[in-house]
Tab-separated table of C-alpha atoms and ligand atoms in Angstrom:
chain	number	residue	atom	x	y	z
A	1271	MET	CA	220.379	126.618	29.911
A	1272	PRO	CA	222.446	129.770	30.577
A	1273	HIS	CA	223.292	130.032	26.888
A	1274	ARG	CA	219.901	131.470	26.130
A	1275	ILE	CA	220.537	134.758	27.968
A	1276	ILE	CA	221.969	137.562	25.793
A	1277	ILE	CA	223.271	140.496	27.797
A	1278	ALA	CA	222.791	143.864	26.093
A	1279	LEU	CA	225.853	146.055	26.606
A	1280	ASP	CA	224.312	149.477	25.958
A	1281	THR	CA	227.134	151.335	27.681
A	1282	ASP	CA	230.409	153.035	26.843
A	1283	MET	CA	233.404	150.858	25.984
A	1284	PRO	CA	235.190	150.862	29.389
A	1285	THR	CA	231.957	149.903	31.166
A	1286	ALA	CA	231.203	147.239	28.548
A	1287	LEU	CA	234.666	145.708	28.885
A	1288	ALA	CA	234.477	145.736	32.683
A	1289	LEU	CA	231.094	143.987	32.516
A	1290	ALA	CA	232.428	141.477	29.983
A	1291	GLU	CA	235.367	140.660	32.235
A	1292	ARG	CA	233.073	140.016	35.184
A	1293	LEU	CA	230.738	137.857	33.108
A	1294	HIS	CA	233.532	135.933	31.408
A	1295	GLY	CA	233.198	132.177	31.953
A	1296	ARG	CA	229.573	132.552	33.053
A	1297	ALA	CA	227.744	134.036	30.064
A	1298	ARG	CA	228.088	133.083	26.413
A	1299	TRP	CA	226.208	135.824	24.546
A	1300	LEU	CA	226.717	139.578	24.583
A	1301	LYS	CA	224.738	142.041	22.500
A	1302	VAL	CA	226.446	145.016	20.919
A	1303	GLY	CA	223.942	147.648	19.827
A	1304	MET	CA	224.139	151.058	18.265
A	1305	THR	CA	225.405	152.831	21.381
A	1306	LEU	CA	228.579	150.793	21.612
A	1307	PHE	CA	229.086	150.118	17.914
A	1308	TYR	CA	228.759	153.725	16.801
A	1309	ALA	CA	231.202	154.787	19.496
A	1310	GLU	CA	233.876	152.162	18.990
A	1311	GLY	CA	233.153	150.338	15.724
A	1312	PRO	CA	234.187	146.832	14.725
A	1313	SER	CA	237.030	146.739	17.260
A	1314	THR	CA	234.392	146.323	19.988
A	1315	VAL	CA	233.247	143.095	18.421
A	1316	ALA	CA	236.820	141.889	17.971
A	1317	ARG	CA	237.633	142.516	21.649
A	1318	LEU	CA	234.585	140.600	22.855
A	1319	ARG	CA	235.209	137.753	20.392
A	1320	GLU	CA	238.818	137.485	21.629
A	1321	MET	CA	237.469	137.099	25.159
A	1322	GLY	CA	235.479	134.107	23.923
A	1323	PHE	CA	231.969	135.584	23.769
A	1324	ASP	CA	229.466	135.065	20.993
A	1325	VAL	CA	228.205	138.429	19.812
A	1326	PHE	CA	224.764	139.493	18.651
A	1327	LEU	CA	225.384	142.645	16.595
A	1328	ASP	CA	222.066	144.449	16.910
A	1329	LEU	CA	222.287	147.282	14.392
A	1330	LYS	CA	218.691	146.831	13.145
A	1331	LEU	CA	219.522	147.461	9.509
A	1332	HIS	CA	216.842	149.301	7.533
A	1333	ASP	CA	217.680	150.778	4.117
A	1334	ILE	CA	217.337	149.928	0.431
A	1335	PRO	CA	218.242	146.288	-0.310
A	1336	HIS	CA	221.526	147.157	-2.051
A	1337	GLN	CA	222.796	149.099	0.971
A	1338	VAL	CA	221.599	146.452	3.432
A	1339	ALA	CA	223.296	143.680	1.437
A	1340	GLY	CA	226.568	145.591	1.529
A	1341	ALA	CA	226.295	146.284	5.251
A	1342	ALA	CA	225.410	142.667	6.003
A	1343	SER	CA	228.363	141.422	3.976
A	1344	GLU	CA	230.750	143.630	5.976
A	1345	ILE	CA	229.138	142.622	9.277
A	1346	ALA	CA	229.452	138.914	8.501
A	1347	ARG	CA	233.234	139.296	8.228
A	1348	LEU	CA	233.357	140.286	11.916
A	1349	GLY	CA	232.525	136.745	13.013
A	1350	VAL	CA	229.377	137.609	14.923
A	1351	GLY	CA	226.739	134.984	15.711
A	1352	MET	CA	223.539	136.995	15.199
A	1353	VAL	CA	222.607	140.104	13.241
A	1354	SER	CA	219.341	142.081	13.124
A	1355	VAL	CA	217.339	143.857	10.415
A	1356	HIS	CA	213.935	145.555	10.602
A	1357	ALA	CA	211.271	143.324	9.056
A	1358	SER	CA	209.343	146.510	8.245
A	1359	GLY	CA	211.893	147.117	5.459
A	1360	GLY	CA	210.114	144.358	3.505
A	1361	SER	CA	210.993	140.817	2.465
A	1362	ALA	CA	213.274	141.979	-0.380
A	1363	MET	CA	215.359	143.905	2.146
A	1364	VAL	CA	215.438	140.972	4.567
A	1365	ARG	CA	216.517	138.684	1.732
A	1366	ALA	CA	219.244	141.148	0.726
A	1367	ALA	CA	220.531	140.959	4.301
A	1368	ALA	CA	220.511	137.148	4.246
A	1369	GLU	CA	222.380	137.097	0.933
A	1370	GLY	CA	224.852	139.718	2.090
A	1371	LEU	CA	225.617	137.750	5.242
A	1372	ALA	CA	226.170	134.545	3.255
A	1373	GLU	CA	228.469	136.316	0.806
A	1374	GLY	CA	230.517	138.103	3.459
A	1375	ALA	CA	230.878	134.986	5.598
A	1376	ALA	CA	231.983	132.892	2.619
A	1377	LYS	CA	234.578	135.495	1.603
A	1378	ALA	CA	235.958	135.710	5.142
A	1379	GLY	CA	235.802	131.943	5.716
A	1380	VAL	CA	233.688	132.287	8.869
A	1381	ALA	CA	230.347	130.784	9.883
A	1382	CYS	CA	227.348	132.669	8.525
A	1383	PRO	CA	225.634	134.686	11.286
A	1384	LYS	CA	221.994	133.982	12.060
A	1385	LEU	CA	219.667	136.659	10.748
A	1386	LEU	CA	216.973	138.018	13.054
A	1387	ALA	CA	214.160	140.225	11.794
A	1388	VAL	CA	212.918	142.779	14.306
A	1389	THR	CA	209.111	142.854	14.294
A	1390	VAL	CA	207.700	145.636	16.496
A	1391	LEU	CA	210.065	147.310	18.945
A	1392	THR	CA	209.223	146.286	22.492
A	1393	SER	CA	209.099	149.959	23.448
A	1394	MET	CA	206.080	150.470	21.137
A	1395	ASP	CA	202.492	150.089	22.262
A	1396	ALA	CA	199.272	150.442	20.241
A	1397	ALA	CA	199.361	154.257	20.479
A	1398	ALA	CA	202.934	154.388	19.172
A	1399	LEU	CA	202.004	152.115	16.249
A	1400	ALA	CA	198.972	154.265	15.454
A	1401	GLU	CA	201.248	157.298	15.343
A	1402	VAL	CA	203.205	155.716	12.468
A	1403	GLY	CA	200.065	154.696	10.589
A	1404	VAL	CA	199.455	151.169	11.895
A	1405	PRO	CA	195.940	150.946	13.335
A	1406	ASP	CA	196.254	147.285	14.393
A	1407	PRO	CA	197.248	146.061	17.863
A	1408	PRO	CA	200.965	145.214	18.281
A	1409	ALA	CA	200.322	141.445	18.209
A	1410	GLU	CA	198.787	141.656	14.737
A	1411	GLN	CA	201.581	143.808	13.361
A	1412	VAL	CA	204.131	141.389	14.828
A	1413	LEU	CA	202.403	138.519	13.031
A	1414	ARG	CA	202.353	140.414	9.744
A	1415	LEU	CA	206.060	141.212	10.049
A	1416	ALA	CA	206.880	137.610	11.008
A	1417	HIS	CA	205.515	136.537	7.631
A	1418	VAL	CA	207.761	139.136	6.002
A	1419	ALA	CA	210.710	137.756	7.971
A	1420	ARG	CA	209.973	134.224	6.880
A	1421	HIS	CA	209.530	135.161	3.223
A	1422	GLY	CA	212.797	137.048	3.371
A	1423	GLY	CA	214.690	134.001	4.660
A	1424	ALA	CA	215.455	135.187	8.202
A	1425	ASP	CA	216.440	132.578	10.780
A	1426	GLY	CA	214.097	134.046	13.339
A	1427	VAL	CA	212.471	137.117	14.799
A	1428	VAL	CA	212.852	139.597	17.606
A	1429	CYS	CA	209.543	140.209	19.382
A	1430	SER	CA	208.205	140.854	22.848
A	1431	PRO	CA	207.578	137.934	25.220
A	1432	GLU	CA	203.865	138.584	24.746
A	1433	GLU	CA	204.089	137.410	21.139
A	1434	ALA	CA	206.638	134.607	21.612
A	1435	ALA	CA	204.097	131.765	21.684
A	1436	ARG	CA	202.488	132.835	18.410
A	1437	MET	CA	205.890	133.239	16.807
A	1438	ARG	CA	206.964	129.777	17.902
A	1439	ALA	CA	203.740	128.286	16.515
A	1440	LEU	CA	204.127	130.139	13.206
A	1441	LEU	CA	207.855	129.687	12.631
A	1442	GLY	CA	208.374	126.163	14.014
A	1443	ALA	CA	210.667	124.516	16.510
A	1444	ASP	CA	213.971	125.474	14.861
A	1445	ALA	CA	213.356	129.204	14.497
A	1446	LEU	CA	215.101	131.701	16.739
A	1447	VAL	CA	212.576	133.641	18.811
A	1448	VAL	CA	214.520	136.344	20.612
A	1449	THR	CA	212.728	138.501	23.161
A	1450	PRO	CA	213.861	141.789	24.687
A	1451	GLY	CA	211.431	143.472	27.074
A	1452	VAL	CA	212.382	141.006	29.813
A	1453	ARG	CA	212.135	142.175	33.388
A	1454	PRO	CA	212.609	140.040	36.514
A	1455	ALA	CA	209.637	140.435	38.866
A	1456	GLY	CA	209.770	143.748	40.724
A	1457	SER	CA	212.292	145.480	38.452
A	1458	ASP	CA	211.802	148.764	36.613
A	1459	ALA	CA	210.379	148.472	33.050
A	1460	GLY	CA	212.038	151.771	32.014
A	1461	ASP	CA	211.080	152.608	28.405
A	1462	GLN	CA	209.902	149.061	27.625
A	1463	ALA	CA	206.127	148.812	27.119
A	1464	ARG	CA	205.521	145.104	26.442
A	1465	VAL	CA	207.378	143.170	29.156
A	1466	ALA	CA	207.401	139.773	30.908
A	1467	THR	CA	209.569	137.917	33.395
A	1468	PRO	CA	212.409	135.674	32.167
A	1469	ARG	CA	210.503	132.555	33.206
A	1470	ALA	CA	207.341	133.642	31.355
A	1471	ALA	CA	209.310	134.516	28.219
A	1472	VAL	CA	211.012	131.101	28.056
A	1473	ALA	CA	207.765	129.293	28.894
A	1474	ALA	CA	206.131	131.114	25.969
A	1475	GLY	CA	208.710	129.730	23.550
A	1476	ALA	CA	211.558	132.236	23.441
A	1477	SER	CA	214.847	130.646	22.369
A	1478	HIS	CA	216.885	133.587	23.688
A	1479	LEU	CA	216.229	136.490	26.052
A	1480	VAL	CA	217.872	139.884	25.545
A	1481	ILE	CA	218.372	141.535	28.905
A	1482	GLY	CA	220.167	144.822	29.407
A	1483	ARG	CA	219.606	147.199	32.286
A	1484	PRO	CA	218.294	144.636	34.815
A	1485	ILE	CA	221.838	143.178	34.624
A	1486	THR	CA	224.087	146.032	33.504
A	1487	ALA	CA	222.616	148.633	35.886
A	1488	ALA	CA	222.411	146.266	38.879
A	1489	ASP	CA	224.622	146.888	41.918
A	1490	ASN	CA	226.015	143.413	41.318
A	1491	PRO	CA	225.596	142.497	37.617
A	1492	VAL	CA	226.976	138.972	38.075
A	1493	ALA	CA	224.503	138.216	40.875
A	1494	ALA	CA	221.651	139.695	38.800
A	1495	TYR	CA	222.662	137.531	35.843
A	1496	GLU	CA	222.938	134.389	37.991
A	1497	ARG	CA	219.480	135.015	39.479
A	1498	ILE	CA	217.997	135.182	35.967
A	1499	VAL	CA	219.834	132.001	34.928
A	1500	ALA	CA	218.443	130.253	38.011
A	1501	GLU	CA	214.946	131.510	37.209
A	1502	VAL	CA	214.935	129.916	33.740
A	1503	SER	CA	216.986	126.800	34.516
A	1504	GLY	CA	215.103	123.578	34.026
A	1505	LEU	CA	212.588	125.127	31.620
B	1878	LIG	O1	217.944	147.387	28.999
B	1878	LIG	P1	216.935	146.541	28.301
B	1878	LIG	O2	216.784	145.161	28.901
B	1878	LIG	O3	215.601	147.235	28.096
B	1878	LIG	O4	217.578	146.339	26.851
B	1878	LIG	C1	216.870	145.748	25.799
B	1878	LIG	C2	217.758	145.672	24.592
B	1878	LIG	O5	217.029	145.032	23.545
B	1878	LIG	C3	218.239	147.004	24.043
B	1878	LIG	O6	219.588	146.799	23.670
B	1878	LIG	C4	217.399	147.254	22.800
B	1878	LIG	O7	218.134	147.879	21.778
B	1878	LIG	C5	217.038	145.840	22.375
B	1878	LIG	N1	215.786	145.689	21.650
B	1878	LIG	C6	214.557	146.060	22.157
B	1878	LIG	N2	213.420	145.871	21.424
B	1878	LIG	C7	213.495	145.284	20.226
B	1878	LIG	C8	214.741	144.883	19.713
B	1878	LIG	C9	215.873	145.093	20.461
B	1878	LIG	O8	214.478	146.556	23.277
B	1878	LIG	N3	212.396	145.023	19.535
């Protein structure tokens, strides 16, 4: 199912648009993160939506509930399909995001985006967690934050492929389990610490895979994307 691959466009706008044009008609989901959004703003999302893509706006909101509700309400009006918040902001903050999305979508007359709660960044290992005061292994902190996500009314979580099976078991069949940290066999992990192949991530229960540089930095991004689609097809 090619629709489960979300391509992270962490590039400047001309590069992102060139990639989008090449992937048009093949991919459904594109992810706009801070790099692109802070450079170009909401018009980025509008351009990609006009081209027919579904957009995951990955701004990882993390602030007091009032601010997050306001941000989520504005984001919902853009017509994106998925939005992210940090579960570590607490269930009240996650709930504020969910309510803000519902309010903004209703006002704009668009479908309400799905809300994803980021558990532990896939770039963080046990040492990085310890540095910020969490003595537990990443898998335990992910579990703790998944409970926060659920209590806050999120539609799913973002976690590494290593935790996808536990997330699926905890959150049930309908939850979104979105995994970055995906690397086809033999490719460079870069700054990602907790990684798995596309096939392993889907087999573990991921509903969607977020993949950036293995596609966007490839000599032939379309071929790289098609290879990943082939790897997970039939799973
Ligand atoms: O290039 P790469 O495949 O590493 O890109 C992964 C993408 O997933 C980036 O856009 C990053 O912001 C995002 N992400 C992540 N870890 C999370 C949540 C999102 O790497 N926990």
